[in-house]
XYZ file of C-alpha atoms in Angstrom:
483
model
C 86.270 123.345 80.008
C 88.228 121.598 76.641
C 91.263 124.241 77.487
C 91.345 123.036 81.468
C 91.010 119.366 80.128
C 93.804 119.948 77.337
C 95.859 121.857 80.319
C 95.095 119.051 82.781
C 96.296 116.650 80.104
C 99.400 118.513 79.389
C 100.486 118.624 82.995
C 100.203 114.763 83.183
C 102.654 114.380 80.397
C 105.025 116.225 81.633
C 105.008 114.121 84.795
C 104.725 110.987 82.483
C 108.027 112.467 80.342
C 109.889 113.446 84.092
C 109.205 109.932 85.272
C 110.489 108.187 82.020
C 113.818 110.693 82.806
C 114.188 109.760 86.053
C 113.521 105.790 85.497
C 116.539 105.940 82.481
C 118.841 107.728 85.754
C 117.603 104.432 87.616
C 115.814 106.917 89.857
C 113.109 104.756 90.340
C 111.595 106.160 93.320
C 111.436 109.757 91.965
C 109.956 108.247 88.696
C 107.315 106.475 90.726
C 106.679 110.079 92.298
C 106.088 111.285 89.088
C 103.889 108.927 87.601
C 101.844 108.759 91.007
C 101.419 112.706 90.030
C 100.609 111.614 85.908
C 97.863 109.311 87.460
C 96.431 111.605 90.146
C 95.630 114.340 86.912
C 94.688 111.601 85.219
C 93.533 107.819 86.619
C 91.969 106.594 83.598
C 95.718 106.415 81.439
C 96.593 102.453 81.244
C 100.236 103.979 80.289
C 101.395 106.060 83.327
C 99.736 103.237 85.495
C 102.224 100.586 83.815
C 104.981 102.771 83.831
C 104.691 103.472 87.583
C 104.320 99.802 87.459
C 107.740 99.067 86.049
C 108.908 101.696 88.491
C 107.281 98.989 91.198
C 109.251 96.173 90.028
C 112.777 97.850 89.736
C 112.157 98.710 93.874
C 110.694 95.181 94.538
C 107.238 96.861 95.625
C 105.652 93.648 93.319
C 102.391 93.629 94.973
C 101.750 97.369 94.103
C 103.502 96.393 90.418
C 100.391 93.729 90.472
C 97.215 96.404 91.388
C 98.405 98.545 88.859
C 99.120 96.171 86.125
C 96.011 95.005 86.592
C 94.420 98.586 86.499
C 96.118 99.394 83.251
C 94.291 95.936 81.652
C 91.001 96.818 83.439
C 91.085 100.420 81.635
C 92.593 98.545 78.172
C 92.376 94.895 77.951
C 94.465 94.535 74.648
C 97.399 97.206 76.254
C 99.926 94.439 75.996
C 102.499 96.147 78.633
C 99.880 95.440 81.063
C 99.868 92.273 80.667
C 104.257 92.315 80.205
C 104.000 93.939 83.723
C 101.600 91.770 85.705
C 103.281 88.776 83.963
C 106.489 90.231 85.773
C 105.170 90.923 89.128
C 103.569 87.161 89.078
C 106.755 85.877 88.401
C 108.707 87.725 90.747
C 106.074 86.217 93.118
C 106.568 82.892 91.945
C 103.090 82.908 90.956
C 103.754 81.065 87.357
C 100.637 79.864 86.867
C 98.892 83.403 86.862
C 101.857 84.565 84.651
C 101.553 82.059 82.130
C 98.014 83.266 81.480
C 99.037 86.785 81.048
C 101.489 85.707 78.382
C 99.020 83.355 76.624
C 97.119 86.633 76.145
C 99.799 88.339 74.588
C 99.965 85.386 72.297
C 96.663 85.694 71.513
C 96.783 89.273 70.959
C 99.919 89.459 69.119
C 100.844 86.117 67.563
C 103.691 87.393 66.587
C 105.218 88.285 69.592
C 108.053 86.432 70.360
C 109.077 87.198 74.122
C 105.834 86.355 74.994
C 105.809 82.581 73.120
C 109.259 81.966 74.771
C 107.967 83.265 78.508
C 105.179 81.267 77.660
C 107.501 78.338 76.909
C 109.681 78.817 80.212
C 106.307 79.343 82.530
C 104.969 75.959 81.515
C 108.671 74.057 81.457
C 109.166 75.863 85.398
C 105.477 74.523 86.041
C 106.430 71.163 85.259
C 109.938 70.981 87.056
C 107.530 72.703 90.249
C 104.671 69.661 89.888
C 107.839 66.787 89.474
C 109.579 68.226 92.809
C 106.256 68.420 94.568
C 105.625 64.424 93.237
C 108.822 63.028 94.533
C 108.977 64.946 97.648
C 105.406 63.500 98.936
C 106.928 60.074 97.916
C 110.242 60.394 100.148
C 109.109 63.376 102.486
C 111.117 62.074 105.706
C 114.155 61.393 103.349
C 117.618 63.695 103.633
C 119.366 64.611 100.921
C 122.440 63.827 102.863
C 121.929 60.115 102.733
C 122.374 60.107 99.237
C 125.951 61.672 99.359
C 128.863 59.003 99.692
C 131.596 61.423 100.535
C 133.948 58.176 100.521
C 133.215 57.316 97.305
C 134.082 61.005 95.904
C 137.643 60.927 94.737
C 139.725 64.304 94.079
C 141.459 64.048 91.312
C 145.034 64.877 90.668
C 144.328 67.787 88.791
C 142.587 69.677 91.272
C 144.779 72.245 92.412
C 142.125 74.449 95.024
C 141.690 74.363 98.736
C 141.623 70.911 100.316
C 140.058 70.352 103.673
C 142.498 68.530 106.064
C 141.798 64.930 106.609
C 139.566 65.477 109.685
C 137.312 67.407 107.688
C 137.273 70.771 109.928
C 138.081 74.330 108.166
C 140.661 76.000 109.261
C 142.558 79.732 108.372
C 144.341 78.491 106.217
C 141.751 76.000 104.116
C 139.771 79.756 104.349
C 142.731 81.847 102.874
C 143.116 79.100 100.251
C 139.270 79.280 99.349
C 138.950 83.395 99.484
C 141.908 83.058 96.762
C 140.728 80.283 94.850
C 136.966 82.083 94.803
C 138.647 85.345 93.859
C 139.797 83.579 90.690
C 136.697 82.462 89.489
C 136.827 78.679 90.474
C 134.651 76.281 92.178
C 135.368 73.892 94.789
C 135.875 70.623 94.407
C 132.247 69.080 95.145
C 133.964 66.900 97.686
C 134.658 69.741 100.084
C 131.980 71.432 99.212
C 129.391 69.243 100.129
C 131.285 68.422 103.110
C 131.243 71.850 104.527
C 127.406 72.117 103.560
C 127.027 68.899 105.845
C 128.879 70.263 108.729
C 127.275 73.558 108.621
C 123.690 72.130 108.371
C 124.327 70.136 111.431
C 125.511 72.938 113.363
C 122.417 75.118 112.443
C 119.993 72.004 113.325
C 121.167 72.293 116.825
C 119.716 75.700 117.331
C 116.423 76.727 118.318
C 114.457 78.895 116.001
C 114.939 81.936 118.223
C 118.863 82.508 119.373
C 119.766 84.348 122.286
C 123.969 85.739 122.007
C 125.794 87.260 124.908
C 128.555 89.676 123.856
C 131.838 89.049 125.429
C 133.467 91.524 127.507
C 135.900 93.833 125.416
C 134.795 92.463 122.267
C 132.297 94.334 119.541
C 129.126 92.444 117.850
C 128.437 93.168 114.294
C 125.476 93.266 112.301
C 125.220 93.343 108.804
C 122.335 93.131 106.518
C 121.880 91.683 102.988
C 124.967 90.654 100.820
C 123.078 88.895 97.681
C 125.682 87.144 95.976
C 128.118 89.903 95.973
C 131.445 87.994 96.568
C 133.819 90.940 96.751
C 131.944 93.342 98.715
C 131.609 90.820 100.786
C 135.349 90.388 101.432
C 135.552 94.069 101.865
C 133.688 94.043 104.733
C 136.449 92.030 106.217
C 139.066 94.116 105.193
C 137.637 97.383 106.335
C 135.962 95.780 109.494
C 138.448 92.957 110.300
C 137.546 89.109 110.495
C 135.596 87.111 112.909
C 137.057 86.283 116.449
C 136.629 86.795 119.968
C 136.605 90.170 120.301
C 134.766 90.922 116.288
C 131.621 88.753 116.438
C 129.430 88.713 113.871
C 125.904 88.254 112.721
C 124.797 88.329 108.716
C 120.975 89.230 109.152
C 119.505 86.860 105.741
C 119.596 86.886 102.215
C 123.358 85.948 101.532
C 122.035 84.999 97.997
C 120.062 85.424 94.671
C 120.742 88.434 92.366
C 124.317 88.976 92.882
C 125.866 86.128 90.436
C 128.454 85.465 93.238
C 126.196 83.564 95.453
C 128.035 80.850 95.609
C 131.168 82.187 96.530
C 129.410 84.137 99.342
C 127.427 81.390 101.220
C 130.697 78.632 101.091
C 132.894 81.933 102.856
C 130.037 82.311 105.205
C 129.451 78.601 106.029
C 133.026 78.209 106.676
C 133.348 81.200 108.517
C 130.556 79.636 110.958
C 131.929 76.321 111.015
C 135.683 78.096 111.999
C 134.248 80.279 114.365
C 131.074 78.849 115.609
C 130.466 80.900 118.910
C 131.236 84.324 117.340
C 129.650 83.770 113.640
C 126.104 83.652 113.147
C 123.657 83.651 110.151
C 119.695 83.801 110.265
C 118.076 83.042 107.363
C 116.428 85.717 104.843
C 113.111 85.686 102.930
C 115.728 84.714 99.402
C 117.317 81.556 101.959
C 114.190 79.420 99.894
C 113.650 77.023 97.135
C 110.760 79.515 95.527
C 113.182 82.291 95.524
C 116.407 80.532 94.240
C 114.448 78.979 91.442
C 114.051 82.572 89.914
C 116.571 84.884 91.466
C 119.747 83.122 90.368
C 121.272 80.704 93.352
C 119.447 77.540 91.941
C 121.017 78.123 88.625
C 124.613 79.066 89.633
C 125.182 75.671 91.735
C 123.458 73.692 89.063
C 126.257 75.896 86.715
C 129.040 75.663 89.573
C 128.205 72.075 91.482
C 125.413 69.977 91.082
C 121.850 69.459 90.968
C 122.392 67.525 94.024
C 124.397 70.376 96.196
C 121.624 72.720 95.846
C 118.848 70.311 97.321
C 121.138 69.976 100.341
C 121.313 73.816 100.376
C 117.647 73.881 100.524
C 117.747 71.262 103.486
C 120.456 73.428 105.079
C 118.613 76.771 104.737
C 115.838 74.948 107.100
C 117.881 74.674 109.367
C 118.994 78.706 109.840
C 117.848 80.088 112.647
C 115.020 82.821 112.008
C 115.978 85.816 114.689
C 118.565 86.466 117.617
C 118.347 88.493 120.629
C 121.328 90.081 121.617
C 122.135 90.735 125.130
C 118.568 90.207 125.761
C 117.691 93.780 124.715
C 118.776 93.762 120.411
C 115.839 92.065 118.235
C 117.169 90.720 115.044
C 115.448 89.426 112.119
C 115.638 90.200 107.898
C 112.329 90.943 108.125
C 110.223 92.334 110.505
C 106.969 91.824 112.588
C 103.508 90.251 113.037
C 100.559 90.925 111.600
C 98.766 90.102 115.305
C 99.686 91.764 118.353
C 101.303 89.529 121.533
C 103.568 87.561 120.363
C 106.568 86.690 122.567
C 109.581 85.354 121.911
C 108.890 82.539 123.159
C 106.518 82.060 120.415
C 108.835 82.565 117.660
C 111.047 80.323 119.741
C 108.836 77.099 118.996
C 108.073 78.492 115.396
C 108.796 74.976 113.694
C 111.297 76.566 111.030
C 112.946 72.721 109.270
C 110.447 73.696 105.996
C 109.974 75.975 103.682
C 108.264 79.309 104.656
C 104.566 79.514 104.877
C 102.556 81.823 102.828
C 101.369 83.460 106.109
C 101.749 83.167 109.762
C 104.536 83.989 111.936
C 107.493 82.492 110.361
C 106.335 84.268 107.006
C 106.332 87.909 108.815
C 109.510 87.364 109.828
C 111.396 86.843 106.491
C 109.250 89.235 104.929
C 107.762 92.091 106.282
C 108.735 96.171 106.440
C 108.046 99.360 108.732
C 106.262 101.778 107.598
C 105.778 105.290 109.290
C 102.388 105.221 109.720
C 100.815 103.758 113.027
C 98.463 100.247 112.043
C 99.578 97.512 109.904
C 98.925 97.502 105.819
C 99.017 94.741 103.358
C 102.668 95.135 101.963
C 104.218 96.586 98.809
C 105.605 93.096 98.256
C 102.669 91.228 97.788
C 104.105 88.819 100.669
C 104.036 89.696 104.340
C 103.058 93.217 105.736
C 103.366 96.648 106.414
C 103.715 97.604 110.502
C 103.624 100.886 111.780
C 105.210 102.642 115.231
C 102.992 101.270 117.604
C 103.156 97.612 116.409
C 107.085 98.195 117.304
C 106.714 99.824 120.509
C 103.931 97.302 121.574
C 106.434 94.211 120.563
C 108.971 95.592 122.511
C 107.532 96.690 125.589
C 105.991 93.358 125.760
C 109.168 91.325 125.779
C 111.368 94.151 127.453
C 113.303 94.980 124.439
C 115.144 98.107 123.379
C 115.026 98.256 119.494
C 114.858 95.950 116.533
C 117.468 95.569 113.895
C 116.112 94.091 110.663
C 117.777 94.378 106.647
C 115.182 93.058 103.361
C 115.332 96.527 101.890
C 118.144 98.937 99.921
C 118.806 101.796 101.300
C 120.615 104.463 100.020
C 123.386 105.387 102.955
C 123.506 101.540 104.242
C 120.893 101.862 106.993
C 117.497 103.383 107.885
C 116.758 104.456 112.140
C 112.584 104.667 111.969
C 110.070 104.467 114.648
C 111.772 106.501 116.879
C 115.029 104.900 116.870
C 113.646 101.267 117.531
C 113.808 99.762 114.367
C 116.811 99.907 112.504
C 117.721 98.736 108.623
C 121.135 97.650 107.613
C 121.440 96.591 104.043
C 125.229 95.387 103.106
C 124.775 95.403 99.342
C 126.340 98.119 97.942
C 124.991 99.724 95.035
C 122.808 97.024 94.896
C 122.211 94.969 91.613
C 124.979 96.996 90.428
C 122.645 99.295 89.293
C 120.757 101.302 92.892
C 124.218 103.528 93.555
C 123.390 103.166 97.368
C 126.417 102.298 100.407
C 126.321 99.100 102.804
C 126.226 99.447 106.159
C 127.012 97.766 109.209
C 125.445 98.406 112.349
C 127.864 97.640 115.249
C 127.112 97.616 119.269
C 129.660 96.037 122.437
C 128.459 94.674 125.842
C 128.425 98.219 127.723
C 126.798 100.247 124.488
C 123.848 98.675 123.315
C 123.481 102.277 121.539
C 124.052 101.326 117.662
C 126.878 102.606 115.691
C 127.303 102.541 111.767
C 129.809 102.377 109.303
C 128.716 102.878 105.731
C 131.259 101.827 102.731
C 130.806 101.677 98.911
C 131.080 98.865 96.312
C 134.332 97.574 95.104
C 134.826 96.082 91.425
C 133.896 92.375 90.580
C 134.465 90.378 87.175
C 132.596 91.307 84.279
C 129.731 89.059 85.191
C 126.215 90.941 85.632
C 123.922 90.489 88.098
C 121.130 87.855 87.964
C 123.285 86.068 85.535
C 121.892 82.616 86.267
C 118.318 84.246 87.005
C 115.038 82.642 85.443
C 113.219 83.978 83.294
C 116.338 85.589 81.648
C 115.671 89.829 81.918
C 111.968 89.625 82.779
C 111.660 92.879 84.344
C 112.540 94.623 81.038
C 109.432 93.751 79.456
């Protein structure tokens, strides 16, 4: 019996050792495949359950990260990587409160640990700024941010050289040449312009209903691409290898145009001014990362407090209430970043009068939307992510057949060539981030259909180089996920 246990034992460390090889390679699902293997010869080791948790945050899975954090300090409560890795997943679920705990218990455990008395530090200051926002906006709820801007009063001064708007205010191709240059060089716009294009955009997007239906014109093509997360120069190259907006090359960028990539700014003024040029072929839905929780610790909030003001990014939080949450494209295409309900008839009229102006619910319908995935199985699950859910096959096919749609055509997750076809060809991912976070080595995608072939077609393409500035640059929390 000792020589099957030492054997048994043995086995799981070589699984253990495999996963640690593949997680260096940034292989992170094989490594999770080998841990799950570690933990299924052995379930009682705290250590492969936090490695496969690390594993979990790398791929976003946070709310598995969570359950087996939380394992690993169930089977050793002083294991202080458990309580690193729960900390991490909290955070990444903006759930400071539960990971300022954890890292009081470090404290405790190891008062000399310094990461954990500066996390500790950061929690409570993030806390605070999170209770002041929550005072003030009770007191002036009904308030825009817009009535506090005086564009008049904002003078450009002679020593701004970038892209000026004309005197009427409207973008044009060449104010959007002059920007995609300017951008290209590392400089922001001048705050007058910018928050005038913010202004203009928001308006446009207020008009909409939650739920947009597009018509593609005849002879023209209608493109769909997925997430672009702050990365400014693939972004351009979508244009170059793809062409620009127009009448016959509409668009639509399916969410999440920012956080992570440290060129976030950059991409949403290019897409804002694309809309506002070419409003009836140019749309944008907003993504489960289009929010004030997710800014705050994913980089956006940071870079236009570093790039414009304190000021511009409330109005982007007013103006991502405004996106629209899906389309439906020649009455047939679904689209949406994230995916479907966790109860079964819901029409589209329904998501229609979904009261979007707000930020997104913890649950509900507007919440499943941003943030939930397919999964093969038939059924709904609780999801990987800790927000939203898991929906199987029939969930799809039950959606669709009730509304008298073809297929679905959602983004929120990396995939390795671009784009995922599950559920029998009804629901499709496009992702548009190329080797995402600089680090996941996988293509973009876009997904492209015309008027008289709703049958998708793809075109994958790989990163291109940016400046020397990494990822999550102006992230909270600094490099949490390395703990």
């Amino acid at each position: 019996m000792a020589i099957d246990l030492r054997e048994t034992f043995l086995e799981a460390e070589e699984f253990k050792k495999l996963g640690n090889d593949f997680y260096k390679e940034k292989k992170y699902e094989d490594a999770i495949d080998c841990y799950t293997k570690a933990i299924e010869l052995d379930s009682n080791n705290a250590i492969y359950l936090a490695n496969r948790a690390m594993a979990y945050l790398k791929t976003e899975a946070y709310g598995y990260a969570l359950a087996d954090s939380s394992k690993a300090i169930e089977l050793d409560p002083h294991y202080l990587k458990g309580y690193y890795r729960r900390a991490s997943a909290n955070l990444a679920l903006n759930k400071y409160k539960e990971s300022l705990k954890d890292f009081q218990t470090i404290t405790k455990l190891a008062p000399k640990n310094k990461v954990a008395k500066e996390k500790s530090k950061e929690c409570e200051k993030i806390i605070r700024q999170i209770l002041f926002v929550e005072a003030i906006s009770f007191d002036d709820c009904k308030k825009s941010v817009v009535d506090d801007i005086h564009l008049d009063s904002i003078k450009v001064e002679d020593s701004y050289l970038g892209p000026s708007l004309p005197s009427d205010g409207k973008v044009t191709e060449d104010f959007l040449k002059s920007l995609i240059s300017w951008f290209k060089d590392q400089k922001p716009l001048h705050k007058k312009f910018a928050f005038q294009i913010i202004i203009e955009a928001r308006k446009l997007f207020a008009g909409y209903e939650s739920l947009v239906y597009v018509d593609i014109p005849e002879n023209a093509v209608f493109n769909i691409c997925g997430d672009t997360h702050g990365q400014f120069y693939d972004l351009l190259h979508i244009f170059e290898i793809n062409g620009y907006p127009g009448p016959n090359n509409l668009y639509l960028f399916n969410g999440d145009f920012v956080d992570r990539g440290s060129f976030s700014y950059e991409v949403i003024f290019v897409l804002f001014s694309l809309k506002l040029l070419h409003p009836e072929y140019f749309f944008l839905s907003r993504g489960n990362h289009e929010t004030v929780s997710m800014n705050r610790m994913y980089g956006f909030a940071g870079e236009v407090k570093a790039k414009g003001t304190e000021l511009m990014l409330k109005l982007f939080h007013e103006t991502f209430c405004c996106l629209p949450l899906a389309y439906v494209v020649e009455k047939k295409i679904f689209c949406v970043h994230g995916g479907l309900f966790s109860e079964d008839g819901v029409t589209l009229d329904d998501i229609r009068k979904i009261n979007r102006f707000q930020e997104p619910p913890e649950s509900g319908l507007m919440c499943d939307l941003l943030w939930s995935d397919p999964m093969p199985q038939n059924g709904r699950s609780p999801s990987k992510r800790g927000v939203g859910l898991h929906f199987g096959p029939d969930v799809t096919q039950q959606f669709l057949a009730h509304n008298q749609l073809e297929y679905i055509v959602r983004s929120h997750e990396v995939k390795d060539n671009g784009y995922e076809i599950a559920h029998d060809g009804k629901c499709i991912t496009v992702f548009s981030a190329p080797n995402y976070c600089d680090q996941m080595g996988n293509k973009g995608a876009i997904l492209t259909v015309t008027k008289n072939d709703l049958s998708p077609q793809f075109k994958t393409f790989t990163h291109v180089p940016h400046p020397d500035v990494k990822p999550m640059a102006y992230m909270n929390m600094g490099t949490m996920f390395e703990l």
